[in-house]
CSV table of C-alpha atoms (C1' of nucleotides) in Angstrom, one decimal:
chain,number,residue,atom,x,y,z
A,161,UNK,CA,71.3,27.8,29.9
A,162,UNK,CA,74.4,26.7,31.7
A,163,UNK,CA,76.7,27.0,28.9
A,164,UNK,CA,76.7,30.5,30.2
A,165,UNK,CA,77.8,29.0,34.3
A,166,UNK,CA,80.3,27.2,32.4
A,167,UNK,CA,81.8,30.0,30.5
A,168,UNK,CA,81.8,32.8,32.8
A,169,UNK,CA,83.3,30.2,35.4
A,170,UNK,CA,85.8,28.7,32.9
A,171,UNK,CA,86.7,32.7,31.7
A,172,UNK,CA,87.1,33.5,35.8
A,173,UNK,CA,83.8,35.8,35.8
A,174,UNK,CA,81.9,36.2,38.5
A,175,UNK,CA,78.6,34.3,38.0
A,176,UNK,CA,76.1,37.0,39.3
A,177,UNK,CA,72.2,37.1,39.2
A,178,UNK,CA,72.3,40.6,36.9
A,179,UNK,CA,74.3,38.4,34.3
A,180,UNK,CA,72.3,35.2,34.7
A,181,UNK,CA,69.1,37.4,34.4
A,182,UNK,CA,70.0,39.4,31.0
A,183,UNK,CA,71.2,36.2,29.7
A,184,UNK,CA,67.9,34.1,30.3
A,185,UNK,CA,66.0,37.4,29.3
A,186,UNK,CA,67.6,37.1,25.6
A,187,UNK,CA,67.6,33.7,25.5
A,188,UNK,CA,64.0,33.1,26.6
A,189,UNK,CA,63.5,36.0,23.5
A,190,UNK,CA,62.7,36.1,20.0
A,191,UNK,CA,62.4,39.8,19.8
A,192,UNK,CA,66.4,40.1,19.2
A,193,UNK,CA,65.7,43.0,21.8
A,194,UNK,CA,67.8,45.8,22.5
A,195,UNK,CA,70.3,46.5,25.6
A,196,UNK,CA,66.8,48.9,26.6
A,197,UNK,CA,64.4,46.5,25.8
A,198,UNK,CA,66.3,44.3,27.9
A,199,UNK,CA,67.0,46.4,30.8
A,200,UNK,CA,62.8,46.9,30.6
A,201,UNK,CA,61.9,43.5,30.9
A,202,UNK,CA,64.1,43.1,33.8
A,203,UNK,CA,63.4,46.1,35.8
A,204,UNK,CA,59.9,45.1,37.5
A,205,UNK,CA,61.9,41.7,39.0
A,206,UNK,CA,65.4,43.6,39.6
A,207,UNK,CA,64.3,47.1,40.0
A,208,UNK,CA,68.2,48.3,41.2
A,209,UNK,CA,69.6,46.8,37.8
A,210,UNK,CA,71.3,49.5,35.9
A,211,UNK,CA,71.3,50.3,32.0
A,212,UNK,CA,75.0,50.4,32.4
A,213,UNK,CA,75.0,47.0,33.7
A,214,UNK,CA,73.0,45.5,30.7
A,215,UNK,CA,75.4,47.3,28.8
A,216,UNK,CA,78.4,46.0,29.9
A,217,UNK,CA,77.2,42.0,30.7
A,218,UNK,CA,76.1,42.5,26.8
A,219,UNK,CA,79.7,43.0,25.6
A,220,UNK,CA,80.6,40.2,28.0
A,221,UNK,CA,78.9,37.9,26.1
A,222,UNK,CA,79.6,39.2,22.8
A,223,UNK,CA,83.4,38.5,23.4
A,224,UNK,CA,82.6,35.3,25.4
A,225,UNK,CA,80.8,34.3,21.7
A,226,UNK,CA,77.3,33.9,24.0
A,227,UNK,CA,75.6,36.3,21.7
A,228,UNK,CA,75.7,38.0,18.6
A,229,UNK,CA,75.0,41.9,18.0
A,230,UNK,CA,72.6,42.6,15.0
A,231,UNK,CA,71.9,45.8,13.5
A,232,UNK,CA,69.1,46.4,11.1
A,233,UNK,CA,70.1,49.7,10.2
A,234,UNK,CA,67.9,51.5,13.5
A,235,UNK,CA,70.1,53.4,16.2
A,236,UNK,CA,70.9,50.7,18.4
A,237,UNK,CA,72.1,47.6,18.8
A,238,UNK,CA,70.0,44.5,19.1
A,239,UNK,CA,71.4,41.2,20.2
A,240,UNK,CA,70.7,37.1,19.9
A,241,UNK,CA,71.6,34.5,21.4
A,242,UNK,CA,72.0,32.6,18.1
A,243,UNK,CA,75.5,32.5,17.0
A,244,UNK,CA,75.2,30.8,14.3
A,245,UNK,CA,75.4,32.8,11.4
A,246,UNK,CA,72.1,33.4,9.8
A,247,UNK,CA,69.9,35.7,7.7
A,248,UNK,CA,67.2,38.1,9.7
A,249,UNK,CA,64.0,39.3,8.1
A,250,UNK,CA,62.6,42.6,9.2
A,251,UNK,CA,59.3,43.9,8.8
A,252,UNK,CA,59.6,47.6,7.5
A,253,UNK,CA,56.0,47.8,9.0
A,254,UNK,CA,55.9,46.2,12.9
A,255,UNK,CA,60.1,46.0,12.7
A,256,UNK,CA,59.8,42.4,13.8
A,257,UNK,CA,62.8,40.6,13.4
A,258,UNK,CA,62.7,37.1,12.5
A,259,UNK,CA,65.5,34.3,12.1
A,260,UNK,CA,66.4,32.4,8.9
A,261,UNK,CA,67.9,29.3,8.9
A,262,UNK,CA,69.0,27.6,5.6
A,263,UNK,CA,72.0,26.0,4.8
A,264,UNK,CA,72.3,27.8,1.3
A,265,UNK,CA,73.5,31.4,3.0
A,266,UNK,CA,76.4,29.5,4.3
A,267,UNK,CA,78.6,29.5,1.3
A,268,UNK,CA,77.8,33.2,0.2
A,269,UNK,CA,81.4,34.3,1.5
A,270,UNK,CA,83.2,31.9,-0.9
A,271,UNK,CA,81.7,33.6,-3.7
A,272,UNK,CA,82.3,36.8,-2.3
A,273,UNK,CA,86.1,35.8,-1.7
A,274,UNK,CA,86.0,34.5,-5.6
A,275,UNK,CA,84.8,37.9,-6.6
A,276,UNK,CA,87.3,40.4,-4.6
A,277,UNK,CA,90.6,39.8,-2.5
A,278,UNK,CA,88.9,39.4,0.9
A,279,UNK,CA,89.4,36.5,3.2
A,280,UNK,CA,86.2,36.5,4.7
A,281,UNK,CA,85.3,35.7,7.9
A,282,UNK,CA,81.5,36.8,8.9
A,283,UNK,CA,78.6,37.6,7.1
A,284,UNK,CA,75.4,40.0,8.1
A,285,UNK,CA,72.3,39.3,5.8
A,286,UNK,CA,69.6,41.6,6.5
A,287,UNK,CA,66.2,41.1,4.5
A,288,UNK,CA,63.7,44.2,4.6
A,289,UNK,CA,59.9,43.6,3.3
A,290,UNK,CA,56.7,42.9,5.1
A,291,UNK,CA,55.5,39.9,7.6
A,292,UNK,CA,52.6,38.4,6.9
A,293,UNK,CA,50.5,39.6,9.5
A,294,UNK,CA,51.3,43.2,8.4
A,295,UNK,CA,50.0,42.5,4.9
A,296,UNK,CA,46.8,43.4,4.5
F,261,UNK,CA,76.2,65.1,-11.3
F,262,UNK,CA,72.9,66.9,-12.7
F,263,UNK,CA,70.9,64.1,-11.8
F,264,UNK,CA,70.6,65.6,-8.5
F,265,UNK,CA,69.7,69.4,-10.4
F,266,UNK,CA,67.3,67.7,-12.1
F,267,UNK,CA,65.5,66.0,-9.0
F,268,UNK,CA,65.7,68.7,-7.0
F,269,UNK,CA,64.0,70.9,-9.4
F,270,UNK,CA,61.6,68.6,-10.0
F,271,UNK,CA,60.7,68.0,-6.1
F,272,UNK,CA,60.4,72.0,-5.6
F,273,UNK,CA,63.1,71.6,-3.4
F,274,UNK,CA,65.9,74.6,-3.1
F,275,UNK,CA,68.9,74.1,-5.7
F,276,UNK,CA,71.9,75.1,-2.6
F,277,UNK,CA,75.6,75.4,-2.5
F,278,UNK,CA,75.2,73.1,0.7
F,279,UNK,CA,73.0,70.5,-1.4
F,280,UNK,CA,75.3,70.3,-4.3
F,281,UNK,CA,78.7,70.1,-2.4
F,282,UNK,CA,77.3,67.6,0.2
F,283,UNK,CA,76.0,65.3,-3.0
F,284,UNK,CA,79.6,65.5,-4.6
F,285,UNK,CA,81.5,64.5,-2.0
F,286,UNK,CA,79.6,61.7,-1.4
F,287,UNK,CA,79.2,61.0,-5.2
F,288,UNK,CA,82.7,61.6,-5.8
F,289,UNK,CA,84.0,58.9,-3.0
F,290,UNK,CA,84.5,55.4,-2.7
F,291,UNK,CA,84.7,55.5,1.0
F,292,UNK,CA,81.3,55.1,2.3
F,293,UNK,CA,81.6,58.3,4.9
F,294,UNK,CA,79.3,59.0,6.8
F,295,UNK,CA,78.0,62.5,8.4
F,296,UNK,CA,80.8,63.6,10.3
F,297,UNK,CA,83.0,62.5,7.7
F,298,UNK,CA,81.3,64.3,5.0
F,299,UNK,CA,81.3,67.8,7.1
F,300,UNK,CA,85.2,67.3,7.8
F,301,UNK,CA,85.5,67.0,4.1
F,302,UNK,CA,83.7,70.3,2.9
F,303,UNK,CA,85.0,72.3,5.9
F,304,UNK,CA,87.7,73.6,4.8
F,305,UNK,CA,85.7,74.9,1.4
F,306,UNK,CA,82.8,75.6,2.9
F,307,UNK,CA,83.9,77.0,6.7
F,308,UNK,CA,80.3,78.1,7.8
F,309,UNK,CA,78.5,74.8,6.3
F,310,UNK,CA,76.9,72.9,9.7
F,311,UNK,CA,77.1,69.5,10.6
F,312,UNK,CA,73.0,69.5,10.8
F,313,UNK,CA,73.1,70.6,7.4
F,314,UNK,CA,74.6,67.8,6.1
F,315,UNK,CA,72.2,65.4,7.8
F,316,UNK,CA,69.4,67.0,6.9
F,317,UNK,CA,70.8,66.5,3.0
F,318,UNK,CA,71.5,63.4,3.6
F,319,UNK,CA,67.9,62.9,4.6
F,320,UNK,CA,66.8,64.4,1.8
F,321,UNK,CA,68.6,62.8,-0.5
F,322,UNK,CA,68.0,59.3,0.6
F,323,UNK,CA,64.0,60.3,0.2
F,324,UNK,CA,64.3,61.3,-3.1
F,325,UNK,CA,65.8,58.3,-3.9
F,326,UNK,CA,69.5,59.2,-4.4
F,327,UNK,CA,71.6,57.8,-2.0
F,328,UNK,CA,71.4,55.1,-0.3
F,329,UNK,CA,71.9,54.3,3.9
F,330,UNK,CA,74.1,51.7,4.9
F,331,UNK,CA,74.8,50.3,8.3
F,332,UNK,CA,77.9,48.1,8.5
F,333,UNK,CA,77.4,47.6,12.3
F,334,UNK,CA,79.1,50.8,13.2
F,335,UNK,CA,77.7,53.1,15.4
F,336,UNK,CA,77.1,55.7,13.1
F,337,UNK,CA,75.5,55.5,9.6
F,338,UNK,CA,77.7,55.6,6.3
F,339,UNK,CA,76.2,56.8,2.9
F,340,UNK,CA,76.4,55.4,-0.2
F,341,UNK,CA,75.5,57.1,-4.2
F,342,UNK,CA,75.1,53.8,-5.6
F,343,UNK,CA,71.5,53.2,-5.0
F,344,UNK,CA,71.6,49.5,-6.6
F,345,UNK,CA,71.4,47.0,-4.2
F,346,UNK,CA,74.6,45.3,-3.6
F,347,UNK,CA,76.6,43.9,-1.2
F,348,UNK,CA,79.4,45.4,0.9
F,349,UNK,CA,82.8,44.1,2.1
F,350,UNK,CA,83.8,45.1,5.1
F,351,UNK,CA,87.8,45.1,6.5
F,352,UNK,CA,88.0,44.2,9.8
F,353,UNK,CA,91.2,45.8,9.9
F,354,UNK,CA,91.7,49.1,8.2
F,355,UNK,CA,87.7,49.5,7.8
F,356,UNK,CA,87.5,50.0,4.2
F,357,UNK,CA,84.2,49.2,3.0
F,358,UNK,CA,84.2,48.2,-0.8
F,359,UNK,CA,81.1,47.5,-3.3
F,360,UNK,CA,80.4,44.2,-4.7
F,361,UNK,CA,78.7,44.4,-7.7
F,362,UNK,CA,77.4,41.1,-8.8
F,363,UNK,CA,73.8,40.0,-10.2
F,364,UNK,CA,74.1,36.6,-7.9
F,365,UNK,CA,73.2,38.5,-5.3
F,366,UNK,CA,70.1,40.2,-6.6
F,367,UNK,CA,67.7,36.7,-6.7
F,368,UNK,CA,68.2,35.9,-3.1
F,369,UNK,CA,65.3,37.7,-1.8
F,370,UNK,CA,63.1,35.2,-4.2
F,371,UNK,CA,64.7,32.4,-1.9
F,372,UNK,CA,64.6,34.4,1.3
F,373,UNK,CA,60.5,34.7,0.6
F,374,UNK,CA,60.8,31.0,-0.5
F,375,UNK,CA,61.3,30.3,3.6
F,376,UNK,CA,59.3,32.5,5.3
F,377,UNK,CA,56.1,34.4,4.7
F,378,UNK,CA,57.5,37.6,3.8
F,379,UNK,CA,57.1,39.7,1.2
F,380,UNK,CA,60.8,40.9,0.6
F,381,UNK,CA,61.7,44.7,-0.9
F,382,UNK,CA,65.1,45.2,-0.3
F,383,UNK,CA,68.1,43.8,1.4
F,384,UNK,CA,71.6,44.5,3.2
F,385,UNK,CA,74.2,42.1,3.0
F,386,UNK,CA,78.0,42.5,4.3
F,387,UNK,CA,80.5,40.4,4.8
F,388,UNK,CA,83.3,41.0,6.7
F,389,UNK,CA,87.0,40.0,6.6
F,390,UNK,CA,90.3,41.3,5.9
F,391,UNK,CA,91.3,43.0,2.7
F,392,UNK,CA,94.4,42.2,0.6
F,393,UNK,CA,96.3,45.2,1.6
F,394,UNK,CA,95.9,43.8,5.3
F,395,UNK,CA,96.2,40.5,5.4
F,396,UNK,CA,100.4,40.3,5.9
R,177,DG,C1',58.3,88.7,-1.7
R,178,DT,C1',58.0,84.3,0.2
R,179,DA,C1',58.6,79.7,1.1
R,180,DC,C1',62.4,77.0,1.8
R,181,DT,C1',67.0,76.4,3.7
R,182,DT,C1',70.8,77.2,6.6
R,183,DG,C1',73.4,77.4,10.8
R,184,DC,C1',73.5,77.7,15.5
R,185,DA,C1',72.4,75.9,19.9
R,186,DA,C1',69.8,73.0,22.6
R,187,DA,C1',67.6,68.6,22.9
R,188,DT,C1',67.4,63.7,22.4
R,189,DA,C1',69.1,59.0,22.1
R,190,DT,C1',72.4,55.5,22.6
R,191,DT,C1',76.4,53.8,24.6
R,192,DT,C1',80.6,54.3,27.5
R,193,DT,C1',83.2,55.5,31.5
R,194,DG,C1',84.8,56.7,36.3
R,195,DC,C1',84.4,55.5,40.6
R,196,DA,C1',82.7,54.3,45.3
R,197,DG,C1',80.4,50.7,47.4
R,198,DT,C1',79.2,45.8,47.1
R,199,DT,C1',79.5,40.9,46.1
R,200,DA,C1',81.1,36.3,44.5
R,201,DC,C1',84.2,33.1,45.7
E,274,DG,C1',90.3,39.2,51.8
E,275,DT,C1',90.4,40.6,47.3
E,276,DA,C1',89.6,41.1,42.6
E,277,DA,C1',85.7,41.6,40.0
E,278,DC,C1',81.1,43.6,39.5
E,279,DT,C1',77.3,46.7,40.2
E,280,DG,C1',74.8,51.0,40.0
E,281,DC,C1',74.9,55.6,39.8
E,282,DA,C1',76.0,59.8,37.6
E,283,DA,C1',78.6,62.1,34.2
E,284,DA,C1',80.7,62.0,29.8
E,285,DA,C1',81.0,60.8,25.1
E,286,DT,C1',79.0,60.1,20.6
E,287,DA,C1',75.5,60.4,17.0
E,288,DT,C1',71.5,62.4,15.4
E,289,DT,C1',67.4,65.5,15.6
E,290,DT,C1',64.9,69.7,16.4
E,291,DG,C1',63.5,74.7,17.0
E,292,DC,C1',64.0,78.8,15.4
E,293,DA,C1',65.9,83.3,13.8
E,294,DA,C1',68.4,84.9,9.9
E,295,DG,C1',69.5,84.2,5.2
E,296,DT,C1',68.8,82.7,0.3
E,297,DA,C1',66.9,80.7,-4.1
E,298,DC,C1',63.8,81.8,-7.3
DNA sequence: GTACTTGCAAATATTTTGCAGTTAC
DNA sequence: GTAACTGCAAAATATTTGCAAGTAC
């Protein structure tokens, strides 16, 4: 919450309501929406908000280390406010996108840097199947 | 090679120039290009071949099963002839994307399905570094 | 001969950019 | 007061679509 009045203050960004807004809108999420799914939820309380605004507050963050940007292999970008690095889960069926948390993902990239010459720095683990409300 | 002759017969789909050229540049790469990349390549053999063409081979192909669609967070897609699932390194750097092939990494969908209530099919994993050649 | 495919051009979708006006501080 | 930010419109980029002409079989 106010690690992102902290930040932007700290990085000499102006702390404005468009950027407090998106943040709390992702933050309040667990949809991992996208910059338009975003921009959606905000436009009946900020109806002069701009796509281009979401757009550019989004890579604020992502450089601030606020959020991380997800791809699950659709034509956008979808972001969290979960920087930790963890697995998602998506349903191929209702494309909800879920969090994993589990220790045991963490020390994939030494074995990855055992088997090639990499030094490895991130990691992106993207699970496809079906949720269990989509099984029928 | 004639695995593609052979599926293409078999799907009553058309046996092209376009189809076959588009497959073996892909096939015959270890870059991971994607669209635009694989048009530049055949342009200069292939002068009237279209950009929409290759897409809509691509497409083809990855219904029938022959290539594969990865997303390394990019804004465009790359394609891949190695349909097995395995992981992809990523340079941060020079943006060489390299295979990993290692059966490790096949069983973590059983743990993955272990922790939530999904029922896993497939899954995309990169990690992301720098590669030998850049790291000075 | 015909159904499928190609290649062009236009459309669509996502994201970025330029810039004039506005706002945080 | 000023540098940073917003919001609009236009541009850039990636991908898809419609359709007339061409091609595989």
């Amino acid at each position: 919450m106010d690690t992102l009045i902290k930040l932007l203050r700290e990085k000499n960004c102006k702390i404005t309501p468009q950027r407090i807004a998106i943040y709390h809108a992702l933050n309040d999420s667990k949809e991992h929406p996208n910059a338009e799914a975003i921009y959606k939820k905000l436009a009946p309380a900020y109806p002069t908000i701009s796509l281009a605004t979401v757009y550019k507050s989004l890579e604020l963050f992502s450089e601030l280390g606020l959020v991380q940007v997800i791809n699950i292999g659709e034509n956008s970008f979808r972001y969290d406010s979960n920087t930790t690095s963890h697995p998602h889960v998506v349903c191929n069926i209702c494309q909800r996108v879920e969090d994993l948390d589990n220790e045991f993902f963490q020390h994939l990239s030494e074995r990855v840097e055992s088997l090639c010459d990499y030094k490895i720095k991130n990691q992106q683990l993207c699970f496809y199947g079906t949720c269990a409300n989509c099984i029928v």
